[in-house]
PDB file of C-alpha atoms in Angstrom:
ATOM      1  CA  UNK A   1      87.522 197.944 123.450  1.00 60.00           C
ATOM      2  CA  UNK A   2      88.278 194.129 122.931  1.00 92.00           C
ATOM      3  CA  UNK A   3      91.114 192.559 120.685  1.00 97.00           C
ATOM      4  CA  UNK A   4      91.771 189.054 120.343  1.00 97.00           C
ATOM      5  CA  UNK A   5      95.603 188.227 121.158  1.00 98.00           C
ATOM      6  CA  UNK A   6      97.704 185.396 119.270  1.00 96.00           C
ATOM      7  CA  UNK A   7      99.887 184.292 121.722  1.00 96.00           C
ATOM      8  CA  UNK A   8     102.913 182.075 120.489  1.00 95.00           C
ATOM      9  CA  UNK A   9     104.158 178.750 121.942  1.00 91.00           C
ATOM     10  CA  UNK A  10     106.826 180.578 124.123  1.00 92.00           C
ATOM     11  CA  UNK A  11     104.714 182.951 125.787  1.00 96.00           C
ATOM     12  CA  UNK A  12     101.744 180.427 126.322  1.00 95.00           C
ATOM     13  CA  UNK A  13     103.990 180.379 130.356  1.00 95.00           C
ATOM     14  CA  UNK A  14     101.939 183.477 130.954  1.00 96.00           C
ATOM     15  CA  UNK A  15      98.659 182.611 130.043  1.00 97.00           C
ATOM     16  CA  UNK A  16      98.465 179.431 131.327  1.00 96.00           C
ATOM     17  CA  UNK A  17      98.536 177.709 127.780  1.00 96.00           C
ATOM     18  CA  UNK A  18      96.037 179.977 126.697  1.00 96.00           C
ATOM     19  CA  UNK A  19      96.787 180.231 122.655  1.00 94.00           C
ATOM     20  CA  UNK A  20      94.603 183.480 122.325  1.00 96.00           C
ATOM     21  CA  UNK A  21      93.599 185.756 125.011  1.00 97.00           C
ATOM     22  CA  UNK A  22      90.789 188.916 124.891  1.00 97.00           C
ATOM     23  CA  UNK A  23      92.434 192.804 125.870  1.00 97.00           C
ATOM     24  CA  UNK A  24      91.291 195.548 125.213  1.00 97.00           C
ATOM     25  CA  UNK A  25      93.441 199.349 124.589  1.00 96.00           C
ATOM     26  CA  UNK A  26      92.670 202.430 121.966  1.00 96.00           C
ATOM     27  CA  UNK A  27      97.013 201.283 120.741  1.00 97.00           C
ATOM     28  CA  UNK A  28      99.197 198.592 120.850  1.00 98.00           C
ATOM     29  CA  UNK A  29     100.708 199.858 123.871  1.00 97.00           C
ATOM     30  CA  UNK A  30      97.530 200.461 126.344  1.00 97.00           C
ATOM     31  CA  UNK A  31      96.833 196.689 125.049  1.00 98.00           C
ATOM     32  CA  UNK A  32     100.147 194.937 125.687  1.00 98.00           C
ATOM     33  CA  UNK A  33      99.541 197.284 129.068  1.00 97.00           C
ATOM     34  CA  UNK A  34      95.673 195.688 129.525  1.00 98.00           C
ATOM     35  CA  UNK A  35      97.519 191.949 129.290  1.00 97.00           C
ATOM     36  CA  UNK A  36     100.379 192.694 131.757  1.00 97.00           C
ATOM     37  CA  UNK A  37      97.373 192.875 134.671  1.00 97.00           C
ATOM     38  CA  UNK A  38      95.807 189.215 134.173  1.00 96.00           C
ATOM     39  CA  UNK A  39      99.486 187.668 132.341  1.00 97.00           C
ATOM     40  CA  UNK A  40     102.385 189.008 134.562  1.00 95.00           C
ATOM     41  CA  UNK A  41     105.294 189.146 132.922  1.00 96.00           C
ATOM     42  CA  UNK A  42     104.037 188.895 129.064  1.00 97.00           C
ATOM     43  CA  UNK A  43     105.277 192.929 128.795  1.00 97.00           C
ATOM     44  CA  UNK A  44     109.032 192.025 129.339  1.00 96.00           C
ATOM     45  CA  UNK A  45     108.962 189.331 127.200  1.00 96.00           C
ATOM     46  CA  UNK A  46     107.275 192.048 123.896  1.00 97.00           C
ATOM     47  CA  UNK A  47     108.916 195.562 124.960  1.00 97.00           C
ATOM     48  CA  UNK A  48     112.490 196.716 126.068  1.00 94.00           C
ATOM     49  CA  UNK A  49     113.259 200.558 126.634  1.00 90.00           C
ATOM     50  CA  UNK A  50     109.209 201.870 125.683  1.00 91.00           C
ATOM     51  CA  UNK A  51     109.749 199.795 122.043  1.00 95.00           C
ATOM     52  CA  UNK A  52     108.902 196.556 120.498  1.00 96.00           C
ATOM     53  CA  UNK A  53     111.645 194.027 120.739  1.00 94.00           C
ATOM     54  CA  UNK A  54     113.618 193.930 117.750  1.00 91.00           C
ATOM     55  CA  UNK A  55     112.724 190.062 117.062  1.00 93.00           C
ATOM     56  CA  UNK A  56     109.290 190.620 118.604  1.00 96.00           C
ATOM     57  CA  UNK A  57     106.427 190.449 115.005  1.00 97.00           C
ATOM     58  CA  UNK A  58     103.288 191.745 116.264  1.00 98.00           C
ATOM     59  CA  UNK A  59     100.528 192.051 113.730  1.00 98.00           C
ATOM     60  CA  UNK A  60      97.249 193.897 113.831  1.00 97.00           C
ATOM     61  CA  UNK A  61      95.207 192.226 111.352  1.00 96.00           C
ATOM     62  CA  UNK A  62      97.449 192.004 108.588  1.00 91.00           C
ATOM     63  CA  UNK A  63      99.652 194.761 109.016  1.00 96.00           C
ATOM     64  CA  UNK A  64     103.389 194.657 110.710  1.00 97.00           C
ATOM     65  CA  UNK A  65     103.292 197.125 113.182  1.00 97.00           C
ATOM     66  CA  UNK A  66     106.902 198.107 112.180  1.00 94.00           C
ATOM     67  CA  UNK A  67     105.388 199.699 110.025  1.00 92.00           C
ATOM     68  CA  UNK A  68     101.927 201.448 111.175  1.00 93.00           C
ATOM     69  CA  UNK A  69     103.750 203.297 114.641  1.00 95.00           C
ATOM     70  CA  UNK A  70     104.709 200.198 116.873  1.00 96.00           C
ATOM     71  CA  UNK A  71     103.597 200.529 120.366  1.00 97.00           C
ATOM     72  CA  UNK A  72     101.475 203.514 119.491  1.00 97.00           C
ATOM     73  CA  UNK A  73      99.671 201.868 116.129  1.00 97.00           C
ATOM     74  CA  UNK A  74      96.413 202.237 116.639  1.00 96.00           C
ATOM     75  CA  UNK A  75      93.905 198.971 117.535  1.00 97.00           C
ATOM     76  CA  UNK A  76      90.263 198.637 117.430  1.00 96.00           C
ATOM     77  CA  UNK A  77      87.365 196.755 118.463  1.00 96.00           C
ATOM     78  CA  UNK A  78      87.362 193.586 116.894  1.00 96.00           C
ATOM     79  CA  UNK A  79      90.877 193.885 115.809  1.00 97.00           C
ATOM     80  CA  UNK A  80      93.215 190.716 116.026  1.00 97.00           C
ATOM     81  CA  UNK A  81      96.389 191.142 117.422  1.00 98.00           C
ATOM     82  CA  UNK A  82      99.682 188.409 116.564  1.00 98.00           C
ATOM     83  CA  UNK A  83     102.407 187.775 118.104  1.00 98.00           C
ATOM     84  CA  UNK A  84     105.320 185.774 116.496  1.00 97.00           C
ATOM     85  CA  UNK A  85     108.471 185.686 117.729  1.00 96.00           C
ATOM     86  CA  UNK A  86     110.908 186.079 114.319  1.00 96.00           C
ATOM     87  CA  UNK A  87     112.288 183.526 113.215  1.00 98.00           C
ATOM     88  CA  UNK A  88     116.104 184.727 113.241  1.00 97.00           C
ATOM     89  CA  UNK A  89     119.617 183.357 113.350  1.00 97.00           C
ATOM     90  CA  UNK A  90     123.556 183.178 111.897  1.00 94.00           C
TER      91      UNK A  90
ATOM     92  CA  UNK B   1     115.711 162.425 116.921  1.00 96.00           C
ATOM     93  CA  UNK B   2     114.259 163.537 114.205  1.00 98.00           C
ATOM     94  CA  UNK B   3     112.698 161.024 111.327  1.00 97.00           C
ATOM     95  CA  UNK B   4     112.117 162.680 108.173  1.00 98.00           C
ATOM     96  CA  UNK B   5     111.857 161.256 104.566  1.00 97.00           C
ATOM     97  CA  UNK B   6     114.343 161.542 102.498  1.00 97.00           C
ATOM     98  CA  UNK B   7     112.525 164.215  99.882  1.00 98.00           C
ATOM     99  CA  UNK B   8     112.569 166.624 102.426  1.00 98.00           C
ATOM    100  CA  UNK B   9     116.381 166.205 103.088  1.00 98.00           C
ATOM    101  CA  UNK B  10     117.079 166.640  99.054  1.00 98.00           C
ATOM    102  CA  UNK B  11     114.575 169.225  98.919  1.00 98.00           C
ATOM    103  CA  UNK B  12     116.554 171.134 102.268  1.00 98.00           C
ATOM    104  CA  UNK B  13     119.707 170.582 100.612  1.00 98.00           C
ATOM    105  CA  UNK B  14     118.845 171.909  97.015  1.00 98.00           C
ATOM    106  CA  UNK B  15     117.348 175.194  98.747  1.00 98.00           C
ATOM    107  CA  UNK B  16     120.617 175.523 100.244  1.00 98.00           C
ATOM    108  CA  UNK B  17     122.694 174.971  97.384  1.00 97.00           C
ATOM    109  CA  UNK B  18     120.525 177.283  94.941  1.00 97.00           C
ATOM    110  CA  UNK B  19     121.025 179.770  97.959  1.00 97.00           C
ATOM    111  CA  UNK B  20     124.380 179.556  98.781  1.00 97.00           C
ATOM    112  CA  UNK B  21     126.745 181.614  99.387  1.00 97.00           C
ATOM    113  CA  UNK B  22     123.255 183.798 100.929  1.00 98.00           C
ATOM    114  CA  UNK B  23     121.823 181.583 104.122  1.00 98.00           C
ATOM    115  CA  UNK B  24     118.898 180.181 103.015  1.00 98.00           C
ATOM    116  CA  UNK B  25     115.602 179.173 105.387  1.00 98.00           C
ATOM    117  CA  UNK B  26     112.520 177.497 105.671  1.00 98.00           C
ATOM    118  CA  UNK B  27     110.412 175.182 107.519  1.00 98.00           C
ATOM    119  CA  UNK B  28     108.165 172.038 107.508  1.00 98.00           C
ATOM    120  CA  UNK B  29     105.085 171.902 108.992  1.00 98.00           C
ATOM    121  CA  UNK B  30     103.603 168.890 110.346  1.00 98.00           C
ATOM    122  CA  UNK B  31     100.079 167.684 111.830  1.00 97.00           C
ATOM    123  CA  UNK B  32     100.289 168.950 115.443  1.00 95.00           C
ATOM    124  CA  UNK B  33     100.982 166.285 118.052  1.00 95.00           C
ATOM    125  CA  UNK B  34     102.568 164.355 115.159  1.00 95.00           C
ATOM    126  CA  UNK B  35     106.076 165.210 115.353  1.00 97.00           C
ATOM    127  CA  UNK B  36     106.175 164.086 111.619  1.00 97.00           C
ATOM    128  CA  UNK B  37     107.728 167.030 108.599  1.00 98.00           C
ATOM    129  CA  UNK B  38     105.554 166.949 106.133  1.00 98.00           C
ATOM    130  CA  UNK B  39     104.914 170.207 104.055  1.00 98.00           C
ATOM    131  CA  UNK B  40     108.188 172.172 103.048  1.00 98.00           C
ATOM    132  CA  UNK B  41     108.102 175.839 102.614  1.00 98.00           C
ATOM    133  CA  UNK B  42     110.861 177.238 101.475  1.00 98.00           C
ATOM    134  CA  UNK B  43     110.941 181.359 102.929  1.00 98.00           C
ATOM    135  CA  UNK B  44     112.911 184.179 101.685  1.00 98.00           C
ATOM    136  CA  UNK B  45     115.757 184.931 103.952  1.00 98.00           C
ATOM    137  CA  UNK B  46     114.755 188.586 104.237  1.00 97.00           C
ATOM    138  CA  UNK B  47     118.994 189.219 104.802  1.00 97.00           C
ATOM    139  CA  UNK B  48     119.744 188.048 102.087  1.00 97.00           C
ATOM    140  CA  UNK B  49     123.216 187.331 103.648  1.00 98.00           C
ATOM    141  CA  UNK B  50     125.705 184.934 103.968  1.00 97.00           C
ATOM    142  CA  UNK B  51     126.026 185.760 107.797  1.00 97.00           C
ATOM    143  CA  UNK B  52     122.541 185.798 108.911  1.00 97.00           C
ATOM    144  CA  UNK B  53     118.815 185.043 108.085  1.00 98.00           C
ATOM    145  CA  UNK B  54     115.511 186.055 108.850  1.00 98.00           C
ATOM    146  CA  UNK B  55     111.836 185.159 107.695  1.00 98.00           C
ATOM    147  CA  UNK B  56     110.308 187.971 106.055  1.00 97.00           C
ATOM    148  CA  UNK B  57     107.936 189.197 108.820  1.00 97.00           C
ATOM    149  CA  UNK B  58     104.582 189.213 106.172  1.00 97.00           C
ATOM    150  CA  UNK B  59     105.667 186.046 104.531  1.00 98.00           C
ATOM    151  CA  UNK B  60     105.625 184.149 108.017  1.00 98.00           C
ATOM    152  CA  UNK B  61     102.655 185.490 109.116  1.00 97.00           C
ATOM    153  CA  UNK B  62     100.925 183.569 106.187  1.00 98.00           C
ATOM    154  CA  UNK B  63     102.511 180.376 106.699  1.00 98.00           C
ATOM    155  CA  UNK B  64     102.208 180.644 110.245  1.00 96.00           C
ATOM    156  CA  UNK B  65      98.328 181.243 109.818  1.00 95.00           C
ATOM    157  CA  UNK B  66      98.553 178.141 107.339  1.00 97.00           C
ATOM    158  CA  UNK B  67      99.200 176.228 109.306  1.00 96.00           C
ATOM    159  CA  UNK B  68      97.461 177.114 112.452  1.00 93.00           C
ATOM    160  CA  UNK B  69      94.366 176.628 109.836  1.00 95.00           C
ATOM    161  CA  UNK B  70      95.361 173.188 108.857  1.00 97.00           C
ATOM    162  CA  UNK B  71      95.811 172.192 112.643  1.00 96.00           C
ATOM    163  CA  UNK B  72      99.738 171.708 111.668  1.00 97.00           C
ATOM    164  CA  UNK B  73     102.967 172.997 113.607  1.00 96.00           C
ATOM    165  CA  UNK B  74     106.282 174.979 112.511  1.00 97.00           C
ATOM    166  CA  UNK B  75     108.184 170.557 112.885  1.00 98.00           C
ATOM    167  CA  UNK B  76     111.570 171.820 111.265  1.00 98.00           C
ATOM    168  CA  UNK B  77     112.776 175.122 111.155  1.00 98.00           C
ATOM    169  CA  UNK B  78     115.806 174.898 109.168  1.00 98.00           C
ATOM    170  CA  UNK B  79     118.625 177.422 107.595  1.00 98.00           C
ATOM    171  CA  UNK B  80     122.089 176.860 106.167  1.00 98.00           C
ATOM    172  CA  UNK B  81     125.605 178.230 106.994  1.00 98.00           C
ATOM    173  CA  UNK B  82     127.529 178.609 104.220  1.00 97.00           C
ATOM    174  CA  UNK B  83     131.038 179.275 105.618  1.00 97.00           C
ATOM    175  CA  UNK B  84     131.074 177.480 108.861  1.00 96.00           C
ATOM    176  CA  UNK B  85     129.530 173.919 110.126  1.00 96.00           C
ATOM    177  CA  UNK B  86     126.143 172.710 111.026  1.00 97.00           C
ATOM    178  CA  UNK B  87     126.111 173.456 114.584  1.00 98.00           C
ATOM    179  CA  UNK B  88     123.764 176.511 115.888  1.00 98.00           C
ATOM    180  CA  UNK B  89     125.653 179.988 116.078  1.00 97.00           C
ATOM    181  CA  UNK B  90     125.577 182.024 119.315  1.00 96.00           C
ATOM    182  CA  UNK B  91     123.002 184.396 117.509  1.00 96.00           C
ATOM    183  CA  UNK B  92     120.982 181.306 116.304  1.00 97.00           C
ATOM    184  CA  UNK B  93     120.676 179.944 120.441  1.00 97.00           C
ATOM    185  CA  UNK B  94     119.312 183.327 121.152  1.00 94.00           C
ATOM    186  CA  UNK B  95     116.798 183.590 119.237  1.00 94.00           C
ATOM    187  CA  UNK B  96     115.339 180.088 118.801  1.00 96.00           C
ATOM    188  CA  UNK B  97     111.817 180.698 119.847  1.00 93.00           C
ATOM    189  CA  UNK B  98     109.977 177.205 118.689  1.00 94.00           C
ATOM    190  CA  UNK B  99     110.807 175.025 121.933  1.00 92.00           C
ATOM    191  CA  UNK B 100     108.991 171.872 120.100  1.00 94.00           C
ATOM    192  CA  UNK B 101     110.979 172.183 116.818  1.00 97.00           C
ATOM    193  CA  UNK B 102     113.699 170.658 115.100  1.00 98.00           C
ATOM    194  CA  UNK B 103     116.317 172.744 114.331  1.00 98.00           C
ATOM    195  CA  UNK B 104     118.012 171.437 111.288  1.00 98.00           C
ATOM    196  CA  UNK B 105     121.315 172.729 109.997  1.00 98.00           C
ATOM    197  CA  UNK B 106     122.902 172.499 106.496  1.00 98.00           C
ATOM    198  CA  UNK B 107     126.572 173.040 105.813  1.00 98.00           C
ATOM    199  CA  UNK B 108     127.252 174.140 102.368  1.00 98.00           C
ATOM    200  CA  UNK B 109     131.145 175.217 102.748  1.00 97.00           C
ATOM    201  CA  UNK B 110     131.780 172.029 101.115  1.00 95.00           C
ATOM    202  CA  UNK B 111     129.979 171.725  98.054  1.00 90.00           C
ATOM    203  CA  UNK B 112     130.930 168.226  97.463  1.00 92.00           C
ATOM    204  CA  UNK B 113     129.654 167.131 101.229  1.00 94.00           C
ATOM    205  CA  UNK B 114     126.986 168.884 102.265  1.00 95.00           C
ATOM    206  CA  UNK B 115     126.603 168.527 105.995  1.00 97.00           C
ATOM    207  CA  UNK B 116     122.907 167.891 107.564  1.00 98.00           C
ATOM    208  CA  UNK B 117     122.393 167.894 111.515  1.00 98.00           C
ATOM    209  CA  UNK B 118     119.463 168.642 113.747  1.00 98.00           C
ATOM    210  CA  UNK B 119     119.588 170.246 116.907  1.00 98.00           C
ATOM    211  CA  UNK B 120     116.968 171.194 119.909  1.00 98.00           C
ATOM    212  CA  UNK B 121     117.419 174.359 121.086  1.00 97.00           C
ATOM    213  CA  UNK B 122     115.031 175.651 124.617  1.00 95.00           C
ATOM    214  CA  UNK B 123     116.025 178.109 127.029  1.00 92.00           C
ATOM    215  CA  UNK B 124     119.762 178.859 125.235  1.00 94.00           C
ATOM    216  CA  UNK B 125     120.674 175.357 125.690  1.00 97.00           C
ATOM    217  CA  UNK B 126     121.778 173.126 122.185  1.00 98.00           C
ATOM    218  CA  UNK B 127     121.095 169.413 122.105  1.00 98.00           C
ATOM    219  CA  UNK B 128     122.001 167.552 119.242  1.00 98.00           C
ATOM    220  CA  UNK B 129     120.009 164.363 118.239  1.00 98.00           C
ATOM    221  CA  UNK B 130     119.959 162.297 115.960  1.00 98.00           C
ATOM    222  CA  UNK B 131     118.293 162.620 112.666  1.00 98.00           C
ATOM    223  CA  UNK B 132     116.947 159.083 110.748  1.00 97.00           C
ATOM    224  CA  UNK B 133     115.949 159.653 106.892  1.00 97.00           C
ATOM    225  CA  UNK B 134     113.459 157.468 105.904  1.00 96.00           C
ATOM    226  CA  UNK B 135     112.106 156.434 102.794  1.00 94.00           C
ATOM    227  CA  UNK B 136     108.257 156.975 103.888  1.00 93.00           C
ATOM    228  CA  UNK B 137     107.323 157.005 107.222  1.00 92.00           C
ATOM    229  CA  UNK B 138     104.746 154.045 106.814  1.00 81.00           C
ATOM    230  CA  UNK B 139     107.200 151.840 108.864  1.00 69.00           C
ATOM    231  CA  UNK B 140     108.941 154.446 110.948  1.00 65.00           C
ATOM    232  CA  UNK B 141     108.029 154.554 114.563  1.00 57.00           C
ATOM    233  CA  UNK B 142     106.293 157.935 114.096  1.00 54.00           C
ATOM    234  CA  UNK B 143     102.901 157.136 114.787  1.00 54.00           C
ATOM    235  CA  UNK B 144     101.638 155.870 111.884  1.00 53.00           C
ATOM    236  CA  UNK B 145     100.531 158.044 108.925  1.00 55.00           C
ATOM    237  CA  UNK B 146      98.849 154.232 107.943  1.00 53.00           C
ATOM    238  CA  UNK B 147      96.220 155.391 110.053  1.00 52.00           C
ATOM    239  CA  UNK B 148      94.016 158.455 109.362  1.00 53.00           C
ATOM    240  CA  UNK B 149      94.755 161.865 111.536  1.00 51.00           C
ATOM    241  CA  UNK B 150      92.900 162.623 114.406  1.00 51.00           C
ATOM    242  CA  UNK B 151      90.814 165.202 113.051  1.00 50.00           C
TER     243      UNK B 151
END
């Protein structure tokens, strides 16, 4: 199944600039997964220890995954996918 | 250095005031390319604490969106301390994540002089700069909003 991936300025290293990217997974996980084999290196950058990075957003549609499961939310053809790093500090 | 009209310094400042002693945040968005801070959005520090801020994950996905609609860029992302100066904290290095923004910093521990300093912040490494308030940037060396946009 194919999602369309919002990648944000800091990842755009693994995708060669790309700002969105195609993937395709049944949850957020087998997709993040699916983009590791063309963008090495994009799956360290989302996921520590099998979970999101804390001050990782990712989005499906318009929901924070946060809240709808996380790694294992479910995604589905046609489904847009966002990343945004939080915007976080002291 | 960052140029930026003098509105947007006020308007920075007042946030930060009305906020303190929580941190308060925002950021203005700019034509991409431009390097110009136009629009102002003030965003909920999702904390609400006088140690630490964060954009409220659903409220930054629509300005984000916003602005990627409007062919405009995240220019300044600013906050406030409200105890300490206007340099970035260890936790604010670490998690700076716009390597083309301005990272401006208001110090409201003194009331009577509030402190505003901008800052570039890629791969953990702080850079101040210098910031120039202008009065419009019509004769500012910013590339010209005299002229139309591209697109």
């Amino acid at each position: 199944m194919a999602v369309k991936v919002s990648i944000p300025t800091i990842l755009r290293t693994h995708t060669s600039g790309e700002k969105s990217v195609e993937a395709s997974g049944g949850t957020l996980g087998q997709v993040i997964d699916d983009l590791e084999t063309r963008h090495a290196g994009l799956k360290a950058r989302l996921v520590k220890e099998d979970a999101l990075h804390r001050f990782i957003n990712v989005y499906v549609n318009d929901e924070d995954v946060r809240f709808s499961g996380g790694l294992d939310a479910e995604v589905k053809d046609g489904d847009n996918v966002t990343i945004l790093p939080a915007v976080a500090g002291g | 250095m960052l140029v930026i009209r003098r509105d947007l310094v006020d308007a920075m400042v007042a946030h930060a005031r009305r906020d303190h002693p929580d941190e308060a945040c925002g950021v203005i968005a700019g034509p991409e390319g431009s390097d110009r801070p136009e629009r102002l959005v003030e965003m909920v520090n999702a904390e609400r604490s006088p140690t630490f801020y964060r954009f409220d994950s659903m409220e930054q996905l629509r300005v984000w969106r916003a602005m990627d609609e409007a062919g405009e860029v995240p220019v300044v992302i600013y906050h406030s301390h409200t105890a300490t100066e206007a340099y970035p904290s260890r936790t604010d290095v670490s998690f700076a994540s716009e390597p083309d923004a301005h990272y401006v910093l208001v110090s409201t521990r003194d009331a009577h002089d509030v402190e505003v300093r901008s800052y570039r912040i890629v791969d953990g490494v702080v850079t101040e700069e210098p910031v120039d308030v202008v009065e419009s940037y019509m004769f500012s060396h910013t590339g010209a909003d005299d002229v139309p946009d591209a697109d």
